[in-house]
Amino acid sequence: MRILVTNDDGIEAPGLCALADALGALGEVWCVAPDRERSAVSRAVTMSRPLRATALGPRRIAVDGTPTDCVYLALHRLLPAPPELVASGINRGPNVGDDVSYSGTVAAAAEASMTGLPAFAISLDDRGDHGDYGPAARFAVAIGRILADRGMPDRSFLNVNVPGSGASEPLRYAMTSLGRRCYPQEVEQRLDPRGRPYYWIGGSNPGVCEDLPGSDGNALARGVVSITPLKTDATAGDQLDLVGAWPIEGFEREA
Ligand code: MN
């Protein structure tokens, strides 16, 4: 089996190395990943400048673009044939709740799912430099094996979060829904050496907004691996009739 591995923390990130090494047990791993950290770029695609891909070793390619660029280039140009599985991570830090709309890690799995490939994103609930990626890597092998075997509907994929230190052994997992994040909404304003203000956002770690039972954040807080199936169709189906009943002045709704 051919496996594409990518991330948003950059090709040198320890989480990517751990994931690639572990998935080697399942098949031939190709790493195509950003040449530097590109966290929180979501599904950004580079369209206004050339993209460079640099081979760093056998089946190991750095791209000076986003995680989505990496998957796109890998699938449509760089790999000799399409992979049978795409894995993104292991991200440094969790991707739960509202995080998934910002995450480059999750976006890479979403991009792969658009072409019908089985794909998953995996993140470790540890933002430190010395996180233990071992348990998450072992979980990645198990989930990768079953996902490649069973497949998923087009445009659906899995978002996996693994507890950091303090998880109960043996690791258990729960099927979860997206929870809610409470971002600090802080903006740090400072002055540059020329006296002009600049701004810094996303400085402190977000909390979990409410401890929603059945949510991804709730599972992590209990030391349990979270698996959330996601799909790229974000239509708010429950709002179609509500908004459809609005009188939009001067325009007629199509029957
Ligand atoms: Mn990241």
mmCIF file of C-alpha atoms and ligand atoms in Angstrom:
data_model
loop_
_atom_site.group_PDB
_atom_site.id
_atom_site.type_symbol
_atom_site.label_atom_id
_atom_site.label_comp_id
_atom_site.label_asym_id
_atom_site.label_seq_id
_atom_site.Cartn_x
_atom_site.Cartn_y
_atom_site.Cartn_z
ATOM 1 C CA MET A 1 0.000 0.000 0.000
ATOM 2 C CA ARG A 2 1.222 3.491 -0.882
ATOM 3 C CA ILE A 3 0.660 6.056 1.903
ATOM 4 C CA LEU A 4 0.939 9.847 1.738
ATOM 5 C CA VAL A 5 1.949 11.561 4.981
ATOM 6 C CA THR A 6 1.790 15.322 5.447
ATOM 7 C CA ASN A 7 1.260 17.880 8.216
ATOM 8 C CA ASP A 8 1.170 21.595 8.955
ATOM 9 C CA ASP A 9 4.051 21.733 11.448
ATOM 10 C CA GLY A 10 6.671 21.322 8.730
ATOM 11 C CA ILE A 11 8.593 18.382 7.309
ATOM 12 C CA GLU A 12 11.109 18.362 10.163
ATOM 13 C CA ALA A 13 8.450 18.169 12.894
ATOM 14 C CA PRO A 14 8.858 15.223 15.292
ATOM 15 C CA GLY A 15 5.152 14.353 14.946
ATOM 16 C CA LEU A 16 5.507 13.860 11.184
ATOM 17 C CA CYS A 17 8.588 11.687 11.613
ATOM 18 C CA ALA A 18 6.794 9.550 14.223
ATOM 19 C CA LEU A 19 3.761 9.157 11.957
ATOM 20 C CA ALA A 20 5.829 8.301 8.874
ATOM 21 C CA ASP A 21 7.960 5.776 10.768
ATOM 22 C CA ALA A 22 4.933 4.070 12.285
ATOM 23 C CA LEU A 23 2.925 3.900 9.042
ATOM 24 C CA GLY A 24 5.916 2.217 7.413
ATOM 25 C CA ALA A 25 4.455 -0.940 8.993
ATOM 26 C CA LEU A 26 1.506 -0.652 6.589
ATOM 27 C CA GLY A 27 3.257 0.145 3.333
ATOM 28 C CA GLU A 28 5.431 2.535 1.336
ATOM 29 C CA VAL A 29 5.314 5.972 2.950
ATOM 30 C CA TRP A 30 5.722 9.187 0.965
ATOM 31 C CA CYS A 31 6.247 12.368 3.013
ATOM 32 C CA VAL A 32 5.227 15.520 1.168
ATOM 33 C CA ALA A 33 5.015 18.332 3.690
ATOM 34 C CA PRO A 34 5.524 22.088 4.075
ATOM 35 C CA ASP A 35 9.154 23.208 4.335
ATOM 36 C CA ARG A 36 8.273 25.193 7.493
ATOM 37 C CA GLU A 37 5.465 25.443 9.988
ATOM 38 C CA ARG A 38 2.176 26.389 8.352
ATOM 39 C CA SER A 39 -0.223 25.847 11.251
ATOM 40 C CA ALA A 40 -3.670 27.461 11.152
ATOM 41 C CA VAL A 41 -3.652 28.120 7.389
ATOM 42 C CA SER A 42 -6.759 25.963 6.902
ATOM 43 C CA ARG A 43 -7.409 25.064 3.235
ATOM 44 C CA ALA A 44 -5.233 27.849 1.793
ATOM 45 C CA VAL A 45 -3.962 27.172 -1.727
ATOM 46 C CA THR A 46 -1.004 29.028 -3.231
ATOM 47 C CA MET A 47 -2.100 30.458 -6.572
ATOM 48 C CA SER A 48 -0.111 33.667 -6.996
ATOM 49 C CA ARG A 49 3.482 32.459 -7.019
ATOM 50 C CA PRO A 50 5.441 29.388 -8.126
ATOM 51 C CA LEU A 51 5.667 26.409 -5.793
ATOM 52 C CA ARG A 52 8.983 24.624 -5.298
ATOM 53 C CA ALA A 53 9.280 20.982 -4.268
ATOM 54 C CA THR A 54 12.650 19.876 -2.894
ATOM 55 C CA ALA A 55 13.556 16.209 -2.459
ATOM 56 C CA LEU A 56 15.219 15.776 0.926
ATOM 57 C CA GLY A 57 15.628 12.024 0.605
ATOM 58 C CA PRO A 58 13.905 8.967 -0.830
ATOM 59 C CA ARG A 59 10.111 9.613 -0.865
ATOM 60 C CA ARG A 60 10.623 12.713 1.297
ATOM 61 C CA ILE A 61 9.732 16.041 -0.345
ATOM 62 C CA ALA A 62 9.478 19.537 1.139
ATOM 63 C CA VAL A 63 7.136 22.042 -0.527
ATOM 64 C CA ASP A 64 7.284 25.800 0.080
ATOM 65 C CA GLY A 65 3.495 25.934 0.333
ATOM 66 C CA THR A 66 0.561 25.011 2.508
ATOM 67 C CA PRO A 67 -0.596 21.557 3.630
ATOM 68 C CA THR A 68 -3.303 21.655 0.955
ATOM 69 C CA ASP A 69 -0.679 22.539 -1.676
ATOM 70 C CA CYS A 70 1.300 19.506 -0.507
ATOM 71 C CA VAL A 71 -1.609 17.088 -0.880
ATOM 72 C CA TYR A 72 -2.611 18.578 -4.226
ATOM 73 C CA LEU A 73 0.920 18.377 -5.630
ATOM 74 C CA ALA A 74 1.489 14.907 -4.203
ATOM 75 C CA LEU A 75 -1.713 13.459 -5.643
ATOM 76 C CA HIS A 76 -1.597 15.151 -9.019
ATOM 77 C CA ARG A 77 2.126 15.349 -9.767
ATOM 78 C CA LEU A 78 4.767 14.197 -7.312
ATOM 79 C CA LEU A 79 3.753 10.621 -6.477
ATOM 80 C CA PRO A 80 4.227 7.944 -9.164
ATOM 81 C CA ALA A 81 0.634 6.756 -8.572
ATOM 82 C CA PRO A 82 -2.168 7.752 -6.206
ATOM 83 C CA PRO A 83 -1.809 6.629 -2.586
ATOM 84 C CA GLU A 84 -4.325 4.317 -0.971
ATOM 85 C CA LEU A 85 -4.236 6.205 2.336
ATOM 86 C CA VAL A 86 -3.494 9.800 3.386
ATOM 87 C CA ALA A 87 -2.466 10.695 6.931
ATOM 88 C CA SER A 88 -1.894 14.202 8.287
ATOM 89 C CA GLY A 89 -0.051 14.912 11.544
ATOM 90 C CA ILE A 90 0.818 14.098 14.162
ATOM 91 C CA ASN A 91 0.012 17.687 14.993
ATOM 92 C CA ARG A 92 1.691 19.372 17.911
ATOM 93 C CA GLY A 93 -1.359 20.346 19.944
ATOM 94 C CA PRO A 94 -4.997 19.265 19.738
ATOM 95 C CA ASN A 95 -7.429 20.042 16.920
ATOM 96 C CA VAL A 96 -10.843 19.901 18.546
ATOM 97 C CA GLY A 97 -14.113 21.735 18.100
ATOM 98 C CA ASP A 98 -13.779 25.012 16.229
ATOM 99 C CA ASP A 99 -10.054 24.369 15.742
ATOM 100 C CA VAL A 100 -10.865 22.186 12.740
ATOM 101 C CA SER A 101 -11.920 25.222 10.702
ATOM 102 C CA TYR A 102 -8.476 26.812 11.189
ATOM 103 C CA SER A 103 -6.295 23.720 11.187
ATOM 104 C CA GLY A 104 -3.904 23.006 8.325
ATOM 105 C CA THR A 105 -3.567 19.434 9.617
ATOM 106 C CA VAL A 106 -7.289 18.801 9.255
ATOM 107 C CA ALA A 107 -7.381 20.667 5.924
ATOM 108 C CA ALA A 108 -4.843 18.281 4.405
ATOM 109 C CA ALA A 109 -7.070 15.300 5.233
ATOM 110 C CA ALA A 110 -10.076 17.184 3.869
ATOM 111 C CA GLU A 111 -8.231 17.853 0.611
ATOM 112 C CA ALA A 112 -7.432 14.151 0.207
ATOM 113 C CA SER A 113 -11.033 13.185 0.934
ATOM 114 C CA MET A 114 -12.171 15.392 -1.976
ATOM 115 C CA THR A 115 -10.512 12.922 -4.328
ATOM 116 C CA GLY A 116 -12.224 9.988 -2.641
ATOM 117 C CA LEU A 117 -9.153 8.740 -0.769
ATOM 118 C CA PRO A 118 -9.379 7.384 2.785
ATOM 119 C CA ALA A 119 -7.794 10.085 4.933
ATOM 120 C CA PHE A 120 -7.330 11.019 8.560
ATOM 121 C CA ALA A 121 -5.862 13.854 10.586
ATOM 122 C CA ILE A 122 -4.232 13.065 13.928
ATOM 123 C CA SER A 123 -3.181 15.452 16.687
ATOM 124 C CA LEU A 124 -1.529 15.101 20.084
ATOM 125 C CA ASP A 125 -2.922 17.023 23.041
ATOM 126 C CA ASP A 126 0.512 18.356 23.959
ATOM 127 C CA ARG A 127 1.891 21.653 22.682
ATOM 128 C CA GLY A 128 5.325 21.154 24.217
ATOM 129 C CA ASP A 129 8.605 20.406 22.457
ATOM 130 C CA HIS A 130 9.021 17.024 24.116
ATOM 131 C CA GLY A 131 5.622 15.390 23.589
ATOM 132 C CA ASP A 132 5.518 11.597 23.448
ATOM 133 C CA TYR A 133 4.221 10.772 19.966
ATOM 134 C CA GLY A 134 4.495 7.004 20.550
ATOM 135 C CA PRO A 135 0.906 6.282 21.620
ATOM 136 C CA ALA A 136 -0.531 8.499 18.859
ATOM 137 C CA ALA A 137 1.718 6.812 16.273
ATOM 138 C CA ARG A 138 0.510 3.383 17.396
ATOM 139 C CA PHE A 139 -3.095 4.542 17.174
ATOM 140 C CA ALA A 140 -2.391 5.940 13.684
ATOM 141 C CA VAL A 141 -1.288 2.501 12.481
ATOM 142 C CA ALA A 142 -4.437 0.861 13.837
ATOM 143 C CA ILE A 143 -6.807 3.493 12.449
ATOM 144 C CA GLY A 144 -4.895 3.687 9.147
ATOM 145 C CA ARG A 145 -5.144 -0.055 8.660
ATOM 146 C CA ILE A 146 -8.909 -0.255 9.197
ATOM 147 C CA LEU A 147 -9.594 3.003 7.305
ATOM 148 C CA ALA A 148 -7.690 1.841 4.221
ATOM 149 C CA ASP A 149 -9.585 -1.449 4.377
ATOM 150 C CA ARG A 150 -13.094 -0.065 4.893
ATOM 151 C CA GLY A 151 -12.809 3.309 3.149
ATOM 152 C CA MET A 152 -15.190 6.193 3.725
ATOM 153 C CA PRO A 153 -17.773 7.988 1.621
ATOM 154 C CA ASP A 154 -16.428 10.636 -0.744
ATOM 155 C CA ARG A 155 -15.621 13.911 1.087
ATOM 156 C CA SER A 156 -15.671 12.296 4.524
ATOM 157 C CA PHE A 157 -12.612 11.714 6.684
ATOM 158 C CA LEU A 158 -11.549 11.192 10.290
ATOM 159 C CA ASN A 159 -10.226 13.685 12.802
ATOM 160 C CA VAL A 160 -8.343 11.920 15.591
ATOM 161 C CA ASN A 161 -7.070 13.515 18.807
ATOM 162 C CA VAL A 162 -4.842 11.621 21.211
ATOM 163 C CA PRO A 163 -4.369 12.620 24.866
ATOM 164 C CA GLY A 164 -0.934 13.811 25.925
ATOM 165 C CA SER A 165 0.727 12.538 29.041
ATOM 166 C CA GLY A 166 -1.639 11.289 31.729
ATOM 167 C CA ALA A 167 -3.797 9.173 29.413
ATOM 168 C CA SER A 168 -5.185 6.001 30.875
ATOM 169 C CA GLU A 169 -3.433 2.806 29.777
ATOM 170 C CA PRO A 170 -4.446 0.912 27.786
ATOM 171 C CA LEU A 171 -5.632 3.769 25.567
ATOM 172 C CA ARG A 172 -9.362 3.777 24.944
ATOM 173 C CA TYR A 173 -11.174 5.692 22.201
ATOM 174 C CA ALA A 174 -14.570 7.328 21.871
ATOM 175 C CA MET A 175 -16.609 8.365 18.839
ATOM 176 C CA THR A 176 -17.258 12.077 19.294
ATOM 177 C CA SER A 177 -18.833 15.195 17.811
ATOM 178 C CA LEU A 178 -17.100 18.531 17.375
ATOM 179 C CA GLY A 179 -17.201 20.523 20.591
ATOM 180 C CA ARG A 180 -16.742 24.258 21.010
ATOM 181 C CA ARG A 181 -13.637 26.278 21.546
ATOM 182 C CA CYS A 182 -13.410 29.423 23.618
ATOM 183 C CA TYR A 183 -10.677 31.517 22.044
ATOM 184 C CA PRO A 184 -9.278 34.228 24.304
ATOM 185 C CA GLN A 185 -10.107 36.946 21.711
ATOM 186 C CA GLU A 186 -7.080 38.830 22.930
ATOM 187 C CA VAL A 187 -5.105 41.157 20.691
ATOM 188 C CA GLU A 188 -1.697 42.139 21.935
ATOM 189 C CA GLN A 189 -0.690 45.580 20.662
ATOM 190 C CA ARG A 190 2.960 46.580 20.810
ATOM 191 C CA LEU A 191 5.142 49.212 19.230
ATOM 192 C CA ASP A 192 7.849 48.459 16.687
ATOM 193 C CA PRO A 193 11.253 50.201 16.913
ATOM 194 C CA ARG A 194 9.893 53.034 14.740
ATOM 195 C CA GLY A 195 6.987 53.622 17.098
ATOM 196 C CA ARG A 196 4.312 52.105 14.859
ATOM 197 C CA PRO A 197 1.823 49.691 16.432
ATOM 198 C CA TYR A 198 1.739 46.022 15.466
ATOM 199 C CA TYR A 199 -0.580 43.289 16.613
ATOM 200 C CA TRP A 200 -0.213 39.733 17.780
ATOM 201 C CA ILE A 201 -3.133 37.289 17.880
ATOM 202 C CA GLY A 202 -3.385 33.678 19.017
ATOM 203 C CA GLY A 203 -0.860 34.110 21.785
ATOM 204 C CA SER A 204 -2.386 32.010 24.532
ATOM 205 C CA ASN A 205 -3.849 28.526 24.350
ATOM 206 C CA PRO A 206 -7.617 28.357 23.855
ATOM 207 C CA GLY A 207 -9.831 26.613 26.370
ATOM 208 C CA VAL A 208 -12.784 24.361 25.795
ATOM 209 C CA CYS A 209 -15.882 26.542 25.794
ATOM 210 C CA GLU A 210 -18.292 24.184 27.480
ATOM 211 C CA ASP A 211 -17.578 20.675 28.577
ATOM 212 C CA LEU A 212 -20.041 19.135 26.146
ATOM 213 C CA PRO A 213 -20.705 15.423 26.780
ATOM 214 C CA GLY A 214 -19.921 13.387 23.686
ATOM 215 C CA SER A 215 -17.593 16.051 22.308
ATOM 216 C CA ASP A 216 -13.979 15.635 21.184
ATOM 217 C CA GLY A 217 -12.723 17.994 23.895
ATOM 218 C CA ASN A 218 -14.608 16.055 26.548
ATOM 219 C CA ALA A 219 -12.957 12.779 25.500
ATOM 220 C CA LEU A 220 -9.485 14.347 25.575
ATOM 221 C CA ALA A 221 -10.112 15.834 29.007
ATOM 222 C CA ARG A 222 -10.926 12.313 30.232
ATOM 223 C CA GLY A 223 -7.711 10.910 28.746
ATOM 224 C CA VAL A 224 -9.548 9.098 25.929
ATOM 225 C CA VAL A 225 -8.685 9.166 22.204
ATOM 226 C CA SER A 226 -11.316 11.058 20.202
ATOM 227 C CA ILE A 227 -12.432 10.029 16.703
ATOM 228 C CA THR A 228 -14.696 12.522 14.923
ATOM 229 C CA PRO A 229 -15.882 11.716 11.398
ATOM 230 C CA LEU A 230 -15.994 14.960 9.403
ATOM 231 C CA LYS A 231 -17.278 15.900 5.973
ATOM 232 C CA THR A 232 -16.507 18.878 3.808
ATOM 233 C CA ASP A 233 -20.189 19.642 3.125
ATOM 234 C CA ALA A 234 -20.859 22.338 5.721
ATOM 235 C CA THR A 235 -24.435 23.074 4.606
ATOM 236 C CA ALA A 236 -26.587 24.063 7.590
ATOM 237 C CA GLY A 237 -29.512 21.907 6.467
ATOM 238 C CA ASP A 238 -31.638 22.879 9.454
ATOM 239 C CA GLN A 239 -31.502 26.506 8.331
ATOM 240 C CA LEU A 240 -32.697 25.993 4.730
ATOM 241 C CA ASP A 241 -36.394 26.304 5.565
ATOM 242 C CA LEU A 242 -35.891 29.043 8.177
ATOM 243 C CA VAL A 243 -33.947 31.311 5.835
ATOM 244 C CA GLY A 244 -36.141 30.231 2.931
ATOM 245 C CA ALA A 245 -39.153 31.701 4.779
ATOM 246 C CA TRP A 246 -37.556 35.157 4.966
ATOM 247 C CA PRO A 247 -39.144 37.760 2.715
ATOM 248 C CA ILE A 248 -36.124 39.064 0.806
ATOM 249 C CA GLU A 249 -37.472 42.367 -0.400
ATOM 250 C CA GLY A 250 -37.651 42.939 -4.137
ATOM 251 C CA PHE A 251 -36.743 39.344 -5.043
ATOM 252 C CA GLU A 252 -38.836 36.277 -5.567
ATOM 253 C CA ARG A 253 -37.785 32.889 -4.295
ATOM 254 C CA GLU A 254 -37.558 30.269 -7.022
ATOM 255 C CA ALA A 255 -40.288 27.672 -6.602
HETATM 256 MN MN MN B 1 0.212 22.481 13.551
#
